[in-house]
Short mmCIF file of C-alpha atoms (C1' of nucleotides) in Angstrom, two decimals:
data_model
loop_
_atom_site.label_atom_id
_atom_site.label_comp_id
_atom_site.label_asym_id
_atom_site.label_seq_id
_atom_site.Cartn_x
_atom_site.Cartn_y
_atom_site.Cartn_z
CA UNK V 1 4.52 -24.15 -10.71
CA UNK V 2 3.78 -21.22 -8.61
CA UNK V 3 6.78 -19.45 -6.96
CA UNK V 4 6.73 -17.22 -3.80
CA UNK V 5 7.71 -14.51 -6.17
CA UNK V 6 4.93 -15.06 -7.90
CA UNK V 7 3.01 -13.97 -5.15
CA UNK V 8 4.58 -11.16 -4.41
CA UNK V 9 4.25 -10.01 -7.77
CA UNK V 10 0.43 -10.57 -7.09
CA UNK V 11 0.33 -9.08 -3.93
CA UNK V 12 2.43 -5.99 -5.58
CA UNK V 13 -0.87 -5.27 -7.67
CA UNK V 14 -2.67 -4.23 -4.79
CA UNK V 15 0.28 -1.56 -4.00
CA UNK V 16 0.38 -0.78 -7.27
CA UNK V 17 -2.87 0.26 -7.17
CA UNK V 18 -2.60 2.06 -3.92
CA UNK V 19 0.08 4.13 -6.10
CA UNK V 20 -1.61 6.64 -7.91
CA UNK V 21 -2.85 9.90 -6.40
CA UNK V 22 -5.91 10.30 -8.70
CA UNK V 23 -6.95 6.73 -7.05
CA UNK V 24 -6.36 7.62 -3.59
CA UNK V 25 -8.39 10.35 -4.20
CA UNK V 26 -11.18 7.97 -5.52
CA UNK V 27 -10.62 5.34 -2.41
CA UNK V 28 -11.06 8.44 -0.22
CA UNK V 29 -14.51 9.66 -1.65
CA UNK V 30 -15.69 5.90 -1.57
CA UNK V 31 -15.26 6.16 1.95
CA UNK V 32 -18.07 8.33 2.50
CA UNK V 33 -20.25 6.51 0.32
CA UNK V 34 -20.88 4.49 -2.57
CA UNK V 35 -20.82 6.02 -6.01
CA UNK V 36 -21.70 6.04 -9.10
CA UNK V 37 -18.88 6.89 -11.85
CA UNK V 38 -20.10 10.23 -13.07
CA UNK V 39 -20.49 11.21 -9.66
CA UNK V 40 -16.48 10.38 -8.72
CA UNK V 41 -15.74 11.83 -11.84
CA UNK V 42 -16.83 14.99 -10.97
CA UNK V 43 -15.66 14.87 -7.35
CA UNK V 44 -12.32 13.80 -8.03
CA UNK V 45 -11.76 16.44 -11.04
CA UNK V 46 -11.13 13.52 -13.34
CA UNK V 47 -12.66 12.96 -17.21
CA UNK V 48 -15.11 9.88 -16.96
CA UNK V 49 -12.82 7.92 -19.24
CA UNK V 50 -9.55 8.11 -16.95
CA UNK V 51 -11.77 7.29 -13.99
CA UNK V 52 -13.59 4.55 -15.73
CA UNK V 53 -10.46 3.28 -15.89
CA UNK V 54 -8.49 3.69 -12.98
CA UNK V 55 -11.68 2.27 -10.99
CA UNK V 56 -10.91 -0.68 -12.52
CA UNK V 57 -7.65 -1.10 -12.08
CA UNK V 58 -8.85 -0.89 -8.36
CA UNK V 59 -11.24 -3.34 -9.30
CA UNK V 60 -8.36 -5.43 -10.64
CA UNK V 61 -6.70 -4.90 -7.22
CA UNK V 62 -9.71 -6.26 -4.79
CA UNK V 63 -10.45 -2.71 -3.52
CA UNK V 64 -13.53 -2.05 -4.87
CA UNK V 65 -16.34 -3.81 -6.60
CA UNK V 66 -18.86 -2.55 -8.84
CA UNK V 67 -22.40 -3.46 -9.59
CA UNK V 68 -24.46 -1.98 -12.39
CA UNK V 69 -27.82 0.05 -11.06
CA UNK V 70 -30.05 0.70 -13.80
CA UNK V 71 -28.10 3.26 -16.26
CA UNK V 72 -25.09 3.39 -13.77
CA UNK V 73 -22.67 1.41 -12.31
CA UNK V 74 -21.97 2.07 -8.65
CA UNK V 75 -18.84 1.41 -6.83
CA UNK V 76 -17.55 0.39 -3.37
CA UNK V 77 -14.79 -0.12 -1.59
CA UNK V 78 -14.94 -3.93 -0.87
CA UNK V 79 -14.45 -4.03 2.45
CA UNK V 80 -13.74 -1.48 6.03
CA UNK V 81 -10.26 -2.86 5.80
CA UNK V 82 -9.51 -0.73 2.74
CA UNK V 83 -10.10 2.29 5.08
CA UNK V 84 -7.42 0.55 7.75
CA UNK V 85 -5.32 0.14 5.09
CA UNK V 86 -5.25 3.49 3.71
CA UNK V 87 -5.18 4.84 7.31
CA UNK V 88 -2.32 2.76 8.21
CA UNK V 89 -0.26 4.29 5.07
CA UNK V 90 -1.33 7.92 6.01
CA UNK V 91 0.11 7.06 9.37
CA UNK V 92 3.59 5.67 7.98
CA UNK V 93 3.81 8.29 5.48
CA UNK V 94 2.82 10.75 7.85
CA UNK V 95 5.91 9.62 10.70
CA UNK V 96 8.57 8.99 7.82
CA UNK V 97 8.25 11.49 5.37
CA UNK V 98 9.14 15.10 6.01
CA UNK V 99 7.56 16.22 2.81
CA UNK V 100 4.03 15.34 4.11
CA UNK V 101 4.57 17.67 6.93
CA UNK V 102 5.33 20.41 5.30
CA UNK V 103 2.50 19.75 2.82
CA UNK V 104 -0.31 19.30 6.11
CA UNK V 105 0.91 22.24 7.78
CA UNK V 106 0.60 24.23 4.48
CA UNK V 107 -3.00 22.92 4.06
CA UNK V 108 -3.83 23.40 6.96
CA UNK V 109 -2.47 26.68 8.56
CA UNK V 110 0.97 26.73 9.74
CA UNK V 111 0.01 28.33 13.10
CA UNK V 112 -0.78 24.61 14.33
CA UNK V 113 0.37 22.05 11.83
CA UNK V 114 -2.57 19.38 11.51
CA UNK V 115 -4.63 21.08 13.81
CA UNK V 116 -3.91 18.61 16.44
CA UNK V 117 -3.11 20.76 19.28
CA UNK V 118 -6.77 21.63 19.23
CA UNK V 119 -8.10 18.92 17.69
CA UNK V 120 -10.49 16.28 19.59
CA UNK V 121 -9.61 12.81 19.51
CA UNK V 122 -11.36 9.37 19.21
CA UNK V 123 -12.06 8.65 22.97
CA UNK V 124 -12.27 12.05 24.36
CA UNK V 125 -15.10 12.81 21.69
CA UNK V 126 -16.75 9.34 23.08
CA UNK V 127 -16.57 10.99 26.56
CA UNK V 128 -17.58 13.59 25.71
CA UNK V 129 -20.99 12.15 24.14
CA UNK V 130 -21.82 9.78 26.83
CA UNK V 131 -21.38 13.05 29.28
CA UNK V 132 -24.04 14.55 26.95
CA UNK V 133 -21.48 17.70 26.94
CA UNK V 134 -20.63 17.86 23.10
CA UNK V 135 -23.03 18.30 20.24
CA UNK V 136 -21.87 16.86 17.04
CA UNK V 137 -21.64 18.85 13.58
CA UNK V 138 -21.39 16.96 10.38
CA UNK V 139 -20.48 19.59 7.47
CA UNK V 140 -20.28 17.26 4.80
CA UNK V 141 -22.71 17.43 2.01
CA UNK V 142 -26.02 16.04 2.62
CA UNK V 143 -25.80 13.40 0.29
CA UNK V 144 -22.81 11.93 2.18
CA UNK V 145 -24.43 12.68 5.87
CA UNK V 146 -27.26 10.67 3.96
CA UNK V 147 -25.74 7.68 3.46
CA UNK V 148 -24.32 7.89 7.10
CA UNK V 149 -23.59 9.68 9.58
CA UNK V 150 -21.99 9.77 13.43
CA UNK V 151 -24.93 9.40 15.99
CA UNK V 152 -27.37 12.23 16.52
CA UNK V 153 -24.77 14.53 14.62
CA UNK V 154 -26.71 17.76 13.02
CA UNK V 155 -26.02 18.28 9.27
CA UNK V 156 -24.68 21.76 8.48
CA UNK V 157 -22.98 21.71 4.87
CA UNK V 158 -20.36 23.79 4.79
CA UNK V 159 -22.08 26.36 2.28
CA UNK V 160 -24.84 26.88 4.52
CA UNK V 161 -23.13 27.16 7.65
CA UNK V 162 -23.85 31.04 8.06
CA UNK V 163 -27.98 30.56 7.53
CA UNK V 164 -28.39 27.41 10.03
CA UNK V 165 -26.95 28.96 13.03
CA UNK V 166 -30.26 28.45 15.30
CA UNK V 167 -29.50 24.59 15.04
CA UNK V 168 -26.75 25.11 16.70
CA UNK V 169 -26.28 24.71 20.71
CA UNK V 170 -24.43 28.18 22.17
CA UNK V 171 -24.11 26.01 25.89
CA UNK V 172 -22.74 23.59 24.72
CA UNK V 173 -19.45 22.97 23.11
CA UNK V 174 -19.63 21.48 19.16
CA UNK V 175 -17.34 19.22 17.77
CA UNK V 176 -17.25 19.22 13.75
CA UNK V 177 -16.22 16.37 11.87
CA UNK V 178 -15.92 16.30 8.42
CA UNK V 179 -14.56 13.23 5.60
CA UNK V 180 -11.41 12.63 7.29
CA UNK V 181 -7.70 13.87 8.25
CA UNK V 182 -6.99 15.22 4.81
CA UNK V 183 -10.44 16.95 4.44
CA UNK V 184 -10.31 20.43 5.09
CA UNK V 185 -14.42 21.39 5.54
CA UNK V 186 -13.67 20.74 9.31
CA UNK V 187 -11.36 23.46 9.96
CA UNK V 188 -12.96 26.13 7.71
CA UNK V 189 -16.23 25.36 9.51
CA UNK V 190 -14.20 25.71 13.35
CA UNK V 191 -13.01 28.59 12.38
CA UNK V 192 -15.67 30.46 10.94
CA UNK V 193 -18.19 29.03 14.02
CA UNK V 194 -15.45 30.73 16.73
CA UNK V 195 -15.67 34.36 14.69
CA UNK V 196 -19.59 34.02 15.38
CA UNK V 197 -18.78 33.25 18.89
CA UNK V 198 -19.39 29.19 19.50
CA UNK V 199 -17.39 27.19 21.64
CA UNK V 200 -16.15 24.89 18.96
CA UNK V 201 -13.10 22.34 18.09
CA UNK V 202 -12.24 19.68 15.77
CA UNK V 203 -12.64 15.67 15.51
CA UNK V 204 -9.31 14.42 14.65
CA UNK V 205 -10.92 11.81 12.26
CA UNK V 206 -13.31 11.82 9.85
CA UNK V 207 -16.59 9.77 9.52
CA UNK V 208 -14.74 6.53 7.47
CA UNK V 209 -12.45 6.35 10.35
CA UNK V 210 -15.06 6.02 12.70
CA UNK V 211 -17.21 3.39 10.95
CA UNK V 212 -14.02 1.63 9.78
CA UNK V 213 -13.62 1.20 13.77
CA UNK V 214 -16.84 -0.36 14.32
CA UNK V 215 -18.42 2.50 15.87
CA UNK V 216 -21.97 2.95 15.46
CA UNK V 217 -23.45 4.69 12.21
CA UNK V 218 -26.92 6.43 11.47
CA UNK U 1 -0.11 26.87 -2.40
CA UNK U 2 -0.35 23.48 -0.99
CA UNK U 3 -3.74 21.18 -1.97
CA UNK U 4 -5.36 18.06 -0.98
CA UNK U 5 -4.19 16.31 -4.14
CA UNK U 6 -0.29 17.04 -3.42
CA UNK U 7 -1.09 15.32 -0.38
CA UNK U 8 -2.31 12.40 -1.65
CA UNK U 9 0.31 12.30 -4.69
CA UNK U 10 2.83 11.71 -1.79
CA UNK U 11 1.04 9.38 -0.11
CA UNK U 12 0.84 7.50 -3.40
CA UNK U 13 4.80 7.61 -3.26
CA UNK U 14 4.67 5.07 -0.18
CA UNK U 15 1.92 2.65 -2.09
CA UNK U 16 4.14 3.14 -5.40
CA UNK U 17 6.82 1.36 -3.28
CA UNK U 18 4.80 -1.56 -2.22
CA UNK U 19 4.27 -1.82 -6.23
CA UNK U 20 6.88 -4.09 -7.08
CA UNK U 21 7.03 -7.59 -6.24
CA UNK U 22 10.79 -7.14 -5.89
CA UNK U 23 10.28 -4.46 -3.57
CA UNK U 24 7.84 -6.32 -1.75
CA UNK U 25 10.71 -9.25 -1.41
CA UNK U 26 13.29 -6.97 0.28
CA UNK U 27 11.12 -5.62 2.44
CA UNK U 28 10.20 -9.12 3.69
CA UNK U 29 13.37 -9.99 4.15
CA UNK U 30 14.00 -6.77 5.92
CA UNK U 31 11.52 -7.83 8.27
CA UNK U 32 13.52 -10.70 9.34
CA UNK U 33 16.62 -8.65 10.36
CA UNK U 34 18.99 -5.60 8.59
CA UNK U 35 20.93 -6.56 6.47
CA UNK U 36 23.84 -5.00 3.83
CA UNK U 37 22.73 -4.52 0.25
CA UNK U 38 24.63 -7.00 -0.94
CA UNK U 39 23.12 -9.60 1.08
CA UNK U 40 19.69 -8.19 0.19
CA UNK U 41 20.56 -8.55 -3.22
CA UNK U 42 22.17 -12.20 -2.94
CA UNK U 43 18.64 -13.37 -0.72
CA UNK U 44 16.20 -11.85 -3.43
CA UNK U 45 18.16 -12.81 -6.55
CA UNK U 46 18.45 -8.91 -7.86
CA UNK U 47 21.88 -7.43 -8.77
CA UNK U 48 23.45 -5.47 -6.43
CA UNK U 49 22.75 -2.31 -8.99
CA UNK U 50 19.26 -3.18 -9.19
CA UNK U 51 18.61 -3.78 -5.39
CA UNK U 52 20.43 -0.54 -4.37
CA UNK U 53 17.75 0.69 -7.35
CA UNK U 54 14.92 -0.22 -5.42
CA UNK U 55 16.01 0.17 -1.87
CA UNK U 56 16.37 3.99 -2.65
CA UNK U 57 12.59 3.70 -3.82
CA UNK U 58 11.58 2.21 -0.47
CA UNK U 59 13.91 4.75 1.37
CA UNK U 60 12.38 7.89 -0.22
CA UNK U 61 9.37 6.43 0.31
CA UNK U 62 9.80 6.36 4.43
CA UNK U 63 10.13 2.45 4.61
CA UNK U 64 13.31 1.75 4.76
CA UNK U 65 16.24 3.77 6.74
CA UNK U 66 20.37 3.28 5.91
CA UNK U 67 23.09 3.66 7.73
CA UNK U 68 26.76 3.06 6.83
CA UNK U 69 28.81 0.52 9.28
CA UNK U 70 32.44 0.31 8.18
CA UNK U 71 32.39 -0.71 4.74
CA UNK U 72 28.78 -1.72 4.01
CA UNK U 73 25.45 0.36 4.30
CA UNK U 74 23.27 -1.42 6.34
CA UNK U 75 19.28 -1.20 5.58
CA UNK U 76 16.36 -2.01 8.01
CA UNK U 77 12.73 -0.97 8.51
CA UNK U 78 12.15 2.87 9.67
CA UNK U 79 9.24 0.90 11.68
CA UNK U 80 7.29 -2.13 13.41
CA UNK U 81 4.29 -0.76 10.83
CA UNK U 82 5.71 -1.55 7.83
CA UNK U 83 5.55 -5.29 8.84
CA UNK U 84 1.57 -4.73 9.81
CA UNK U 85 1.09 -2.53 6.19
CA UNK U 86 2.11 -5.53 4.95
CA UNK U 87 -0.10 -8.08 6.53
CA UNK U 88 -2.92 -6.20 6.05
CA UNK U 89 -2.06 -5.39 2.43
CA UNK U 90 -2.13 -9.48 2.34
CA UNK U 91 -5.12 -10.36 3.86
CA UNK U 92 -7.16 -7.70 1.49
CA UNK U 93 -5.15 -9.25 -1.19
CA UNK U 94 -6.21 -12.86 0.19
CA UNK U 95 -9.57 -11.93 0.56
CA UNK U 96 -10.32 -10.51 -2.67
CA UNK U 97 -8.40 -11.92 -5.18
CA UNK U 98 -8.92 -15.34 -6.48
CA UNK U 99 -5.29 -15.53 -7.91
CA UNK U 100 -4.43 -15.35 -4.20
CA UNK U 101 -6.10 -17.99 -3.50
CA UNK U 102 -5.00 -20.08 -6.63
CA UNK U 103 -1.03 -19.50 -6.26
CA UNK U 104 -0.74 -19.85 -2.34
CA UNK U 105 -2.98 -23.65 -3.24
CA UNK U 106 -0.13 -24.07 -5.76
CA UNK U 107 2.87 -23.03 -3.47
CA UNK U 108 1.48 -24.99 -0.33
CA UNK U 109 0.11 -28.20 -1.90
CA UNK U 110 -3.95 -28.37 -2.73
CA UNK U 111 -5.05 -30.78 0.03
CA UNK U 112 -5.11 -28.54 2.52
CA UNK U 113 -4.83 -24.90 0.89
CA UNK U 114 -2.52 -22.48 2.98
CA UNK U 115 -1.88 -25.18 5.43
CA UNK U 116 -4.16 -23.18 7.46
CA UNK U 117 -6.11 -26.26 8.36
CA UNK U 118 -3.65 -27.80 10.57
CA UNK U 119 -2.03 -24.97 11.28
CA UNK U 120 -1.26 -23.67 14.99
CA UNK U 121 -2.94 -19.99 15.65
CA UNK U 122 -0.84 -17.15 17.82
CA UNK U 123 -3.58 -18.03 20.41
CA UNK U 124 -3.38 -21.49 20.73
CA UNK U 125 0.62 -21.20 20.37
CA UNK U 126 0.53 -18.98 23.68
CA UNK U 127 -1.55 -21.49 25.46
CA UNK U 128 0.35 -23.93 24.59
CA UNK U 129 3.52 -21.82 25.54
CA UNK U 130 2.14 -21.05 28.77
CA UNK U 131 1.64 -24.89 29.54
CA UNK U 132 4.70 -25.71 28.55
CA UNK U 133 3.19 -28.59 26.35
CA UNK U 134 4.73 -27.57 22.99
CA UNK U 135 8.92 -26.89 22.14
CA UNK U 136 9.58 -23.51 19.40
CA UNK U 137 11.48 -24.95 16.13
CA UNK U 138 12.93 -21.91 14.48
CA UNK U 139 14.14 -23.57 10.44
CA UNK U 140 14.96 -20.07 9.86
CA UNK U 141 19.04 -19.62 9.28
CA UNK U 142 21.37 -18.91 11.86
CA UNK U 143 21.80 -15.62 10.79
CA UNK U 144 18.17 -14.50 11.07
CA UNK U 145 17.61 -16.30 14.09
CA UNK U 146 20.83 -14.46 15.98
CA UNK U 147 19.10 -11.52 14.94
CA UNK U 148 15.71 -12.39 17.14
CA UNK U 149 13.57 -15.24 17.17
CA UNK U 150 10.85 -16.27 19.69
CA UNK U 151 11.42 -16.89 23.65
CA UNK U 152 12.72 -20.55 23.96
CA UNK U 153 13.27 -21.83 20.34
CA UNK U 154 15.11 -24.28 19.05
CA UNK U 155 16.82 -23.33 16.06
CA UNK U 156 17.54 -25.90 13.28
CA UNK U 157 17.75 -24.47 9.80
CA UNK U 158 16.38 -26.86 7.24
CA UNK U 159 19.21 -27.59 5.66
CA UNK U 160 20.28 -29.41 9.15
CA UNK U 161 17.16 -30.97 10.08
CA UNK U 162 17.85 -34.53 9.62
CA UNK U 163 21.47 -33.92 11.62
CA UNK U 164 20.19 -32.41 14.27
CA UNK U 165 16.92 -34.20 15.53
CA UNK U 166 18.57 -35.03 19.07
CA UNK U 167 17.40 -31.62 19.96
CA UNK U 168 13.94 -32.17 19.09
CA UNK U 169 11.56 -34.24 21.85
CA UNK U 170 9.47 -36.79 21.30
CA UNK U 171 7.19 -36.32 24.08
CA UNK U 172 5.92 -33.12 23.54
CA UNK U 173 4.11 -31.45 20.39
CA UNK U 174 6.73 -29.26 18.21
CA UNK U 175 5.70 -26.04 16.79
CA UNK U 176 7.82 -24.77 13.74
CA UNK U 177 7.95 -21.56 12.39
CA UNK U 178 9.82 -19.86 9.72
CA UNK U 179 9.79 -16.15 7.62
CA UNK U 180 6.44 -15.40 7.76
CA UNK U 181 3.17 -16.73 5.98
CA UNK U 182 4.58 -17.14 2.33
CA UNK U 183 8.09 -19.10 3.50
CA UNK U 184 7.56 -22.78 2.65
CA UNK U 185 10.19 -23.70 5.19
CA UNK U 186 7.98 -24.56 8.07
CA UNK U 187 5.79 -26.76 5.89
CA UNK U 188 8.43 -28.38 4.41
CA UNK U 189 9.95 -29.24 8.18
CA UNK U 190 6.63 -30.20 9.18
CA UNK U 191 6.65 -32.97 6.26
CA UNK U 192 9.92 -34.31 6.89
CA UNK U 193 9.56 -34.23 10.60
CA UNK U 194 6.12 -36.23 10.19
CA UNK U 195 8.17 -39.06 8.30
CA UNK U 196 10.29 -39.53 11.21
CA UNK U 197 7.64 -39.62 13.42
CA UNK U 198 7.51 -36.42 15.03
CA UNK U 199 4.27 -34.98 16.38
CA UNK U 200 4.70 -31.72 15.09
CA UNK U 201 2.52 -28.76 13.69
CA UNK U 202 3.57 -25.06 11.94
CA UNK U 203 2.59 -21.62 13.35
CA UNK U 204 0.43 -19.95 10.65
CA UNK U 205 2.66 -17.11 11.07
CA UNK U 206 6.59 -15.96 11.28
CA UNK U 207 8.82 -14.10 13.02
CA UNK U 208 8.30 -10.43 11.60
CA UNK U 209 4.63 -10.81 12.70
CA UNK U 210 4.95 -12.14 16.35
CA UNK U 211 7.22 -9.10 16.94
CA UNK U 212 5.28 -6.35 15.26
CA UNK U 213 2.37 -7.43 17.62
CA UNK U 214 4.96 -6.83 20.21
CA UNK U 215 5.63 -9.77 21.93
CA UNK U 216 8.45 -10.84 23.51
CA UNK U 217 11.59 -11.54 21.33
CA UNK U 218 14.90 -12.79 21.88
"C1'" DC A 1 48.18 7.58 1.23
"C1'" DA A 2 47.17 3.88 -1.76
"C1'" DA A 3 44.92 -0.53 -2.67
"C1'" DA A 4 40.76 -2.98 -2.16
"C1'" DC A 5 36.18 -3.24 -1.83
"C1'" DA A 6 31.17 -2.03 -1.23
"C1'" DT A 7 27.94 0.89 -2.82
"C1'" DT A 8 25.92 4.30 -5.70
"C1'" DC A 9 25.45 6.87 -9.94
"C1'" DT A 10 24.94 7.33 -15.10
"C1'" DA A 11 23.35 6.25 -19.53
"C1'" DT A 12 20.76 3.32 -22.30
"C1'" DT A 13 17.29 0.16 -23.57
"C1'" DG A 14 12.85 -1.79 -23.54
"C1'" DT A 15 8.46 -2.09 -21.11
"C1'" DT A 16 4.64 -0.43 -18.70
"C1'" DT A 17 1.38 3.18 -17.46
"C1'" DA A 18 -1.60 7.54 -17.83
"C1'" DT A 19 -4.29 10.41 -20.46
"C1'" DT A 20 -7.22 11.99 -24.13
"C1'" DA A 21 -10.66 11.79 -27.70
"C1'" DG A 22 -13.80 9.33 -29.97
"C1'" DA A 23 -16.29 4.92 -31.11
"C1'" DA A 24 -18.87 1.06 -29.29
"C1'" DT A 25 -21.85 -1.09 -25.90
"C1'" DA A 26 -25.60 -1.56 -22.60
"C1'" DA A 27 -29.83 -0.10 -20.29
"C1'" DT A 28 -33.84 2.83 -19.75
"C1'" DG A 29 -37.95 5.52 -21.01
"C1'" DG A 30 -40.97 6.97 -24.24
"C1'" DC I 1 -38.01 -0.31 -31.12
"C1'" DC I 2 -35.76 4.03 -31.23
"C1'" DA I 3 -33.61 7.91 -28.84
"C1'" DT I 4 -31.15 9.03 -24.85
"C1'" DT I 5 -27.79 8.60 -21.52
"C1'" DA I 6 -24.09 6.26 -18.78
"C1'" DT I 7 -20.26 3.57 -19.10
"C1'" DT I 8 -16.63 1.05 -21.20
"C1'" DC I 9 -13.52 0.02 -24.97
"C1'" DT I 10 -9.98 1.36 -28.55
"C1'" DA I 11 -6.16 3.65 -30.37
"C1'" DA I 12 -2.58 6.93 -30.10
"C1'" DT I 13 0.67 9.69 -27.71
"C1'" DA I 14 3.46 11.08 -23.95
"C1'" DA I 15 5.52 10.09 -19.61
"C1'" DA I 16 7.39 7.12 -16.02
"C1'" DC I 17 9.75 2.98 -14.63
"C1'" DA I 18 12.84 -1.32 -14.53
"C1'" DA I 19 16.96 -3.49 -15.65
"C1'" DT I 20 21.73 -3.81 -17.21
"C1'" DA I 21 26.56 -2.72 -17.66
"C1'" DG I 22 30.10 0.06 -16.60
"C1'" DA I 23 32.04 4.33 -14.39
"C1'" DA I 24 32.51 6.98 -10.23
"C1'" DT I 25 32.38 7.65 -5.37
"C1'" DG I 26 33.45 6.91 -0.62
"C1'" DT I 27 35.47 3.98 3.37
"C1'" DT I 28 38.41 0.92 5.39
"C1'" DT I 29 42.69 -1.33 6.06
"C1'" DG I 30 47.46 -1.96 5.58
#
DNA sequence: CAAACATTCTATTGTTTATTAGAATAATGG
DNA sequence: CCATTATTCTAATAAACAATAGAATGTTTG
């Protein structure tokens, strides 16, 4: 007979496998897109072996499902909620635990931890859009702007920000957006765009964040 | 230097916690009110060694706070959040996972799996508040219901039922609620009530989750 | 200040988990 | 059908974690 513990101990797989670094890391680049395992391998800095098998023990755990393409197997996250969920956990982690200050404002410039002073959020960027007054920048690789994007956002990768200047608006203000709050594309591309003289900030979020809302998606 | 990956190692900290089905337990019943450790202990069958154990876990993990009154050290939730974390952890745990699905049929009898069937929404509970066509049964103990239960509810703990149905009507549908979606005291209520002849229903959700969507509490 | 009590810490044991390297499996393209 | 390539499985080692009993700490109450 099945005991309420028992489902707790069910239910503590799914933290479990929300407990690992390495797989965080994997959730977070299956937010931008699907994968295939070579290809999160190499993104996440991890042997194919150990990420073979720590995307299953997400698979194990209902966040991701995998389905084989021809000589690869491609993986998911199962479902926008994963995103909620691991936004939710950021945000707890984030209020609770001094440590992950410290660690943001090191990553990010201690001048203005997290950026957020300057940063743009959620419905001021939607103002600013329907106003026609911000032009979007997506510096994300264009294999991730590929398999979607923010509406009518330009794709500058990072590395090529310097020799793509001319797509670039200079009366209008940009707003950059990059793979999320722990990405750090965003920022390098802000402040390398204000050297050259644009009127640029910040989107507080990243593009899973925005789909996970329901927003529209290119 | 800080880097992306020390980030996300302590965020993994805060899923670690939710790792452990005993963890999992104290945190549920955390959601119901503080408590000392040694009650924690005595409601989740752990020794008071090994529940002090894992209550340090969740504490340097942000999601539990302790302070010391007299001679115990009192535990509750740093947050309303930790009760949504959970709920959503559960319902991507309910929707992907077949053993889920299989243990809560177990637990809650197979006819109707979950009870959710005949089971009384948050919606239809506030309609039915608002016309004043259904009476609150709180089974919950005394203790947990002096520590905040919904506007207007009876409470009988299930122990008392049978000794106490003078405080029940007759003319009106009764709504009982307990812990939260994986207590089996509002479905056992709802059985024994039925025998008796009572017109009576149970909320498809507890106390910890009607106040973390912050509505009114007593 | 000392007795009583609740809580936490320590040390130990056994179990689970992560990682690596290399073998086995599965699918494609010639 | 064989060679190639991607992925998973296997085995071994090292590290982390859970649970228990008993000692130590800290607070209250007389």
């Amino acid at each position: 007979m099945a005991s309420r513990q028992d489902l707790l101990d069910t239910l503590a797989q799914v933290g479990k496998a929300l407990g690992s670094g390495h797989r965080l890391a994997l959730l977070e680049r299956l937010a931008q897109s699907e994968a295939s395992v070579e290809t999160l391998a190499n993104n996440t800095e991890l042997t194919v072996g150990n990420a073979s098998a720590h995307l299953q023990h997400l698979r194990r755990a209902g966040l991701v499902t995998a389905t084989r393409s021809g000589k690869q197997v491609i993986y998911r996250l199962t479902d926008e909620r994963i995103v909620t969920l691991m936004t939710l956990l950021r945000e707890v982690a984030e209020t609770n635990l001094a440590e992950m200050e410290r660690l943001i404002s090191q990553l990010f410039g201690s001048d203005d931890p997290g950026g957020s002073l300057e940063a743009v959020s959620r419905d001021d960027l939607l103002a600013g859009l329907r106003e026609g007054s911000v032009a979007l920048l997506d510096v994300r690789p264009q294999e991730e702007y590929q398999a979607g994007h923010l509406p009518d956002a330009i794709n500058i990768p990072l590395d090529e920000l310097e020799t793509m200047l001319d797509a670039l608006p200079r009366d209008r203000e940009i707003v950059a957006y990059c793979r999320g709050p722990y990405c750090v594309m965003s920022h390098e591309a802000v402040e390398r765009l204000r050297k050259l003289g644009f009127r640029v900030r910040r989107f507080d979020e990243g593009f899973p964040e925005w789909k996970a809302a329901g927003l529209p998606v290119h």
